[in-house]
Amino acid sequence: MPEVTVTEHILLHQKRSPHATGQFTGLLYDLILSGKSISRRINAAGLLDILGGTGEVNVQGENVQKMDQIANRQLIYRMERCGALCAMASEEEADFIPVPDDFPQGDYILIFDPLDGSSNIDVNINVGTIFSILRRKPGKKGPVTLDEVLQPGSRQVAAGYILYGPSTMLVFTTGQGVHGFTLDPGVGEFLLSHPDMTIPEQGRIYSVNEGNSLYWDDAVRECVDYFKGCENSLGKPYSSRYVGSLVADFHRTLLYGGIYMYPRDSRKPGGKLRLMCEAAPMAFLAEQAGGRASNGFQRIMDVVPDKLHARTQLFIGSPRDVEAVERIHAKYGK
Ligand code: AHM
Ligand code: MG
């Protein structure tokens, strides 16, 4: 039986989707092409003098890695020409990017983290590109305004990530389940390897940066103790795993179940992860796979961003594990 390519899969699913336009299919196609180019550069990064920092600090106050910049430029260059977008926003750029007037305009807005986990790239550990696709309100024309970009996760029409790991994988949803594709480097195509991915109901792994525990509040401390103790519904301590790349930690959680947490703390009172380019797309994937994503008090998908780089705490994974976190947070209140 010949393998199903990602293009074939998108076309088949598009027939059943309300977004069955050539524009949307073209958008995904160019996004995938950008991912393939980034993957190729990352695979050879150690040979091309593209490891290490640029010496600059980005809008998030973080050191910019050379590969961050390469991935960011690649995505902006390719995607502003794709004809399906009216605006983009990148984790690396302070403001959203309207598609210039001299390029063809479309109805979609693309939000992305060009290279998530990039502090791991110099040590050859998985990194990834995370994306979220929104639609412009019907009937809106002319220059895009910021309030059109600030949409809650529930308005996403597609979301996913490209994981640059031992093999490069594309995992995405258009609201009809979650599907995973593995890049066959010989053919240069993503082939369907993980159809209809579902997250286990409960896991046995918790994932959090425990180096921050000194700064946690009582609710977060109780959550982590719950997973490390014997009073949880598993009846024994969970294992701990933490890569420090959201894409990698989320991918493991999607396949094995369990919970990934990036809580707020006294040094990061709003949390660390970005709502629009990290938490919301992962929340869409988690829910489509039967999991949950919460900020401890509310479904991530319902949170309306108040600014482009709004941050949030994130608890994501198996439904029973995220529910336990919400129960504990409800006891303490906001
Ligand atoms: P980045 O997008 O600049 O790489 O930052 C986000 C990353 C996530 O991938 C990861 O889960 C988290 O930051 C790790 O943070 P920490 O090193 O504080 O544990
Ligand atoms: Mg990131």
Coordinates of C-alpha atoms and ligand atoms in Angstrom, one line a residue:
M1 CA 0.0 0.0 0.0
P2 CA 1.6 3.3 -1.0
E3 CA 2.1 5.9 1.8
V4 CA -0.3 8.9 2.1
T5 CA 1.5 12.2 1.6
V6 CA 0.6 15.2 3.7
T7 CA -0.7 17.0 0.5
E8 CA -3.0 14.1 -0.3
H9 CA -4.2 14.0 3.3
I10 CA -4.9 17.8 3.4
L11 CA -6.8 17.6 0.1
L12 CA -8.9 14.6 1.2
H13 CA -9.8 16.3 4.6
Q14 CA -10.4 19.7 3.0
K15 CA -13.3 18.3 1.1
R16 CA -15.1 17.8 4.5
S17 CA -13.9 21.1 6.0
P18 CA -15.7 24.4 6.1
H19 CA -12.3 25.9 5.1
A20 CA -12.3 24.0 1.8
T21 CA -10.6 26.7 -0.2
G22 CA -7.5 26.5 -2.3
Q23 CA -6.2 29.4 -0.3
F24 CA -6.0 27.4 2.9
T25 CA -4.4 24.4 1.2
G26 CA -1.8 26.6 -0.3
L27 CA -1.1 28.2 3.1
L28 CA -0.4 24.8 4.6
Y29 CA 1.7 23.8 1.6
D30 CA 4.0 26.8 2.0
L31 CA 4.2 26.4 5.7
I32 CA 5.3 22.8 5.2
L33 CA 7.8 23.9 2.6
S34 CA 9.3 26.4 5.1
G35 CA 9.5 23.6 7.7
K36 CA 11.4 21.4 5.3
S37 CA 13.9 24.2 4.6
I38 CA 14.4 24.8 8.4
S39 CA 14.8 21.1 9.0
R40 CA 17.5 20.9 6.4
R41 CA 19.5 23.8 8.0
I42 CA 19.1 22.3 11.5
N43 CA 20.3 18.9 10.4
A44 CA 23.6 20.4 9.2
A45 CA 23.7 23.2 11.8
G46 CA 27.0 22.0 13.4
L47 CA 28.7 22.2 9.9
L48 CA 27.4 25.6 8.8
D49 CA 28.5 28.0 11.5
I50 CA 24.9 28.6 12.5
L51 CA 25.1 27.5 16.1
G52 CA 25.2 29.9 19.0
G53 CA 23.8 33.3 19.6
T54 CA 23.6 36.4 17.5
G55 CA 24.4 38.7 20.4
E56 CA 20.9 40.2 20.2
V57 CA 18.1 40.1 22.7
N58 CA 14.5 39.6 21.4
V59 CA 11.2 41.3 22.4
Q60 CA 10.8 38.6 25.1
G61 CA 14.1 39.6 26.7
E62 CA 15.7 36.3 25.6
N63 CA 19.0 35.8 23.7
V64 CA 18.5 35.3 20.0
Q65 CA 20.1 32.2 18.6
K66 CA 21.4 32.3 15.0
M67 CA 18.9 29.5 14.1
D68 CA 16.0 31.5 15.6
Q69 CA 16.8 34.3 13.2
I70 CA 17.2 31.9 10.2
A71 CA 13.9 30.2 11.0
N72 CA 12.1 33.5 11.6
R73 CA 13.4 35.0 8.3
Q74 CA 12.6 31.8 6.3
L75 CA 9.0 31.8 7.6
I76 CA 8.3 35.5 7.0
Y77 CA 9.9 35.5 3.5
R78 CA 8.0 32.4 2.3
M79 CA 4.7 33.1 4.1
E80 CA 4.2 36.7 3.1
R81 CA 4.3 35.6 -0.5
C82 CA 1.9 32.6 -0.1
G83 CA -1.2 34.6 -1.1
A84 CA -3.4 33.3 1.7
L85 CA -2.4 35.7 4.6
C86 CA -3.2 39.2 5.5
A87 CA -1.0 39.3 8.6
M88 CA 1.5 37.3 10.6
A89 CA 2.9 37.4 14.1
S90 CA 6.1 35.8 15.3
E91 CA 7.5 35.2 18.8
E92 CA 10.7 37.0 17.6
E93 CA 9.0 40.2 16.4
A94 CA 7.6 42.9 18.7
D95 CA 4.7 43.8 16.5
F96 CA 2.5 41.9 14.1
I97 CA 3.5 41.9 10.5
P98 CA 0.9 43.0 7.9
V99 CA 1.4 41.4 4.5
P100 CA 2.9 44.2 2.3
D101 CA 0.5 45.7 -0.2
D102 CA 2.6 44.5 -3.2
F103 CA 2.0 40.9 -2.3
P104 CA -1.3 39.0 -2.9
Q105 CA -3.6 39.3 0.2
G106 CA -5.6 36.5 1.7
D107 CA -8.0 35.9 4.6
Y108 CA -5.8 34.2 7.1
I109 CA -3.5 35.2 10.0
L110 CA -0.5 33.1 10.9
I111 CA 1.0 33.1 14.4
F112 CA 4.2 31.3 14.9
D113 CA 7.1 30.5 17.2
P114 CA 9.8 30.0 14.5
L115 CA 12.1 27.9 16.7
D116 CA 10.8 26.8 20.0
G117 CA 13.3 25.4 22.5
S118 CA 16.2 27.1 20.7
S119 CA 18.3 27.2 23.8
N120 CA 18.7 23.4 23.2
I121 CA 19.9 23.7 19.7
D122 CA 23.6 23.9 20.5
V123 CA 23.4 20.5 22.3
N124 CA 21.6 18.8 19.5
I125 CA 18.3 18.3 21.4
N126 CA 14.9 18.6 19.7
V127 CA 13.5 21.9 18.8
G128 CA 10.5 22.8 16.7
T129 CA 8.3 25.3 14.9
I130 CA 4.8 25.9 16.4
F131 CA 2.0 27.5 14.3
S132 CA -1.5 28.7 14.8
I133 CA -3.8 29.8 11.9
L134 CA -6.7 32.2 12.5
R135 CA -9.2 33.6 10.0
R136 CA -9.9 37.2 9.5
K137 CA -13.5 38.2 10.4
P138 CA -15.7 37.7 7.3
G139 CA -16.2 40.9 5.3
K140 CA -13.2 42.7 6.8
K141 CA -11.0 44.3 4.2
G142 CA -8.1 46.8 4.2
P143 CA -5.3 47.1 6.7
V144 CA -5.4 44.6 9.5
T145 CA -5.6 46.0 13.0
L146 CA -4.2 44.5 16.2
D147 CA -7.6 43.6 17.7
E148 CA -8.2 41.4 14.6
V149 CA -5.1 39.4 15.5
L150 CA -5.9 39.1 19.2
Q151 CA -8.3 36.1 19.0
P152 CA -8.8 33.3 21.5
G153 CA -7.6 29.8 20.8
S154 CA -11.1 28.6 20.1
R155 CA -11.1 30.7 16.9
Q156 CA -8.1 28.8 15.4
V157 CA -8.8 27.0 12.1
A158 CA -5.6 25.0 12.3
A159 CA -2.6 24.5 14.6
G160 CA 0.4 22.3 14.8
Y161 CA 4.1 21.9 15.0
I162 CA 7.1 20.6 13.1
L163 CA 9.4 18.8 15.5
Y164 CA 13.1 18.7 14.4
G165 CA 14.2 15.5 16.2
P166 CA 15.9 12.2 15.3
S167 CA 13.3 12.4 12.5
T168 CA 11.4 15.5 11.5
M169 CA 7.7 15.2 12.2
L170 CA 4.7 17.4 11.4
V171 CA 1.8 17.1 13.7
F172 CA -1.3 19.2 13.0
T173 CA -5.0 19.6 13.4
T174 CA -7.6 21.4 11.3
G175 CA -10.3 20.5 13.9
Q176 CA -10.8 17.0 12.6
G177 CA -8.5 15.1 14.9
V178 CA -4.7 15.2 15.1
H179 CA -2.5 13.6 12.5
G180 CA 1.3 13.1 12.5
F181 CA 3.6 12.8 9.5
T182 CA 7.2 11.9 9.3
L183 CA 9.6 13.5 6.8
D184 CA 11.1 11.0 4.5
P185 CA 14.3 12.8 3.6
G186 CA 14.9 10.7 0.5
V187 CA 11.6 11.6 -1.0
G188 CA 11.4 15.1 0.6
E189 CA 7.8 14.5 1.6
F190 CA 6.0 14.2 4.9
L191 CA 4.3 10.8 5.0
L192 CA 1.4 9.9 7.2
S193 CA 2.8 7.9 10.1
H194 CA 0.5 8.7 13.1
P195 CA -3.1 9.0 11.9
D196 CA -5.8 10.0 14.5
M197 CA -3.5 10.6 17.5
T198 CA -5.2 10.3 20.8
I199 CA -3.8 11.1 24.2
P200 CA -4.2 8.5 27.0
E201 CA -6.9 9.3 29.6
Q202 CA -4.3 9.3 32.3
G203 CA -0.5 9.2 32.2
R204 CA 2.4 8.3 34.4
I205 CA 4.8 11.1 33.6
Y206 CA 4.9 14.7 34.9
S207 CA 7.0 17.3 33.2
V208 CA 8.0 20.6 34.9
N209 CA 11.1 22.7 35.5
E210 CA 11.6 21.9 39.2
G211 CA 14.5 24.3 39.4
N212 CA 11.8 27.0 39.8
S213 CA 10.2 25.3 42.8
L214 CA 11.5 27.9 45.3
Y215 CA 9.4 30.5 43.5
W216 CA 6.1 28.5 43.2
D217 CA 2.9 29.3 45.0
D218 CA 1.2 26.7 47.2
A219 CA -1.3 25.5 44.5
V220 CA 1.6 24.6 42.1
R221 CA 3.5 23.0 45.0
E222 CA 0.5 20.8 45.8
C223 CA 0.0 19.8 42.2
V224 CA 3.6 18.6 41.8
D225 CA 3.4 16.8 45.2
Y226 CA 0.3 15.1 44.0
F227 CA 2.0 13.7 40.9
K228 CA 5.1 12.7 43.0
G229 CA 3.2 11.1 45.8
C230 CA 1.0 8.0 46.2
E231 CA -2.3 9.8 46.7
N232 CA -2.9 10.4 43.0
S233 CA -5.3 8.2 41.0
L234 CA -2.4 6.0 39.8
G235 CA -1.6 5.2 43.5
K236 CA 2.1 5.6 43.0
P237 CA 4.6 8.4 42.0
Y238 CA 4.7 9.4 38.4
S239 CA 8.1 9.5 36.6
S240 CA 9.6 12.9 35.8
R241 CA 10.8 14.0 32.3
Y242 CA 11.7 17.5 31.2
V243 CA 13.4 18.3 27.9
G244 CA 13.0 22.1 28.1
S245 CA 11.6 22.3 24.6
L246 CA 7.8 22.6 24.7
V247 CA 7.4 20.9 21.3
A248 CA 9.4 17.8 22.6
D249 CA 7.8 17.7 26.0
F250 CA 4.3 18.1 24.4
H251 CA 5.0 15.5 21.8
R252 CA 5.9 12.9 24.4
T253 CA 2.8 13.9 26.4
L254 CA 0.6 13.4 23.3
L255 CA 2.0 9.9 22.7
Y256 CA 2.5 8.6 26.3
G257 CA 0.0 10.8 28.2
G258 CA 0.7 12.5 31.5
I259 CA 1.1 16.2 32.1
Y260 CA 3.3 19.1 31.0
M261 CA 3.3 22.1 33.3
Y262 CA 4.8 25.6 33.0
P263 CA 3.4 27.3 36.1
R264 CA 3.7 31.0 37.0
D265 CA 6.1 31.8 39.8
S266 CA 7.1 34.8 41.9
R267 CA 9.7 35.8 39.2
K268 CA 7.3 35.2 36.3
P269 CA 3.9 36.1 37.8
G270 CA 2.1 35.7 34.4
G271 CA 3.9 32.5 33.5
K272 CA 6.6 32.1 30.8
L273 CA 4.9 30.6 27.8
R274 CA 3.2 32.8 25.2
L275 CA -0.5 32.3 24.9
M276 CA -0.9 32.9 21.1
C277 CA 2.2 31.2 19.6
E278 CA 2.7 28.4 22.2
A279 CA -0.1 27.6 24.6
A280 CA -3.2 28.1 22.3
P281 CA -1.9 25.9 19.4
M282 CA -0.9 23.2 21.8
A283 CA -4.3 23.4 23.5
F284 CA -6.1 23.0 20.2
L285 CA -4.0 19.9 19.5
A286 CA -4.5 18.5 23.0
E287 CA -8.2 18.9 22.9
Q288 CA -8.5 17.4 19.4
A289 CA -6.5 14.4 20.7
G290 CA -9.0 14.0 23.7
G291 CA -6.8 15.8 26.2
R292 CA -7.1 19.1 28.1
A293 CA -5.2 22.4 28.4
S294 CA -5.8 24.8 31.3
N295 CA -4.3 27.8 33.0
G296 CA -5.3 26.2 36.3
F297 CA -8.6 28.1 36.3
Q298 CA -9.9 28.3 32.8
R299 CA -9.6 26.4 29.5
I300 CA -6.7 27.9 27.5
M301 CA -8.8 27.9 24.3
D302 CA -11.2 30.4 26.0
V303 CA -8.6 33.0 27.1
V304 CA -8.7 36.2 25.0
P305 CA -5.2 37.7 24.6
D306 CA -4.9 41.3 25.8
K307 CA -1.7 41.8 23.9
L308 CA 0.3 40.1 21.2
H309 CA 2.9 38.5 23.5
A310 CA 0.5 37.8 26.4
R311 CA 1.9 35.0 28.6
T312 CA 0.1 32.3 30.6
Q313 CA 0.7 29.4 32.9
L314 CA 0.0 26.1 31.2
F315 CA -1.1 22.7 32.3
I316 CA -1.6 20.4 29.4
G317 CA -2.0 16.7 28.7
S318 CA -4.2 13.7 29.8
P319 CA -7.7 14.8 30.8
R320 CA -7.6 13.2 34.3
D321 CA -4.2 14.7 35.1
V322 CA -5.2 18.3 34.0
E323 CA -8.5 17.9 35.9
A324 CA -6.5 17.1 39.1
V325 CA -4.5 20.4 38.6
E326 CA -7.8 22.3 38.2
R327 CA -9.3 20.7 41.4
I328 CA -6.2 21.8 43.4
H329 CA -6.3 25.3 41.9
A330 CA -10.0 25.7 42.7
K331 CA -9.2 25.1 46.4
Y332 CA -6.7 28.0 46.5
G333 CA -8.4 30.4 44.2
K334 CA -6.7 32.9 41.9
Ligands
AHM1 P1 11.6 29.7 23.5 O1 10.4 29.7 22.6 O2 12.3 31.0 23.5 O3 12.5 28.5 23.2 O4 11.0 29.5 25.0 C1 10.1 28.6 25.3 C2 10.7 27.4 26.0 C3 9.8 26.2 25.9 O5 10.1 25.5 24.7 C4 10.2 25.4 27.1 O6 9.2 24.5 27.5 C5 10.5 26.4 28.1 O7 10.8 27.6 27.4 C6 11.7 26.1 28.9 O8 11.9 27.1 29.8 P2 12.8 26.9 31.1 O9 14.2 26.8 30.6 O10 12.6 28.1 31.9 O11 12.4 25.6 31.8
MG2 MG 8.8 28.9 22.3

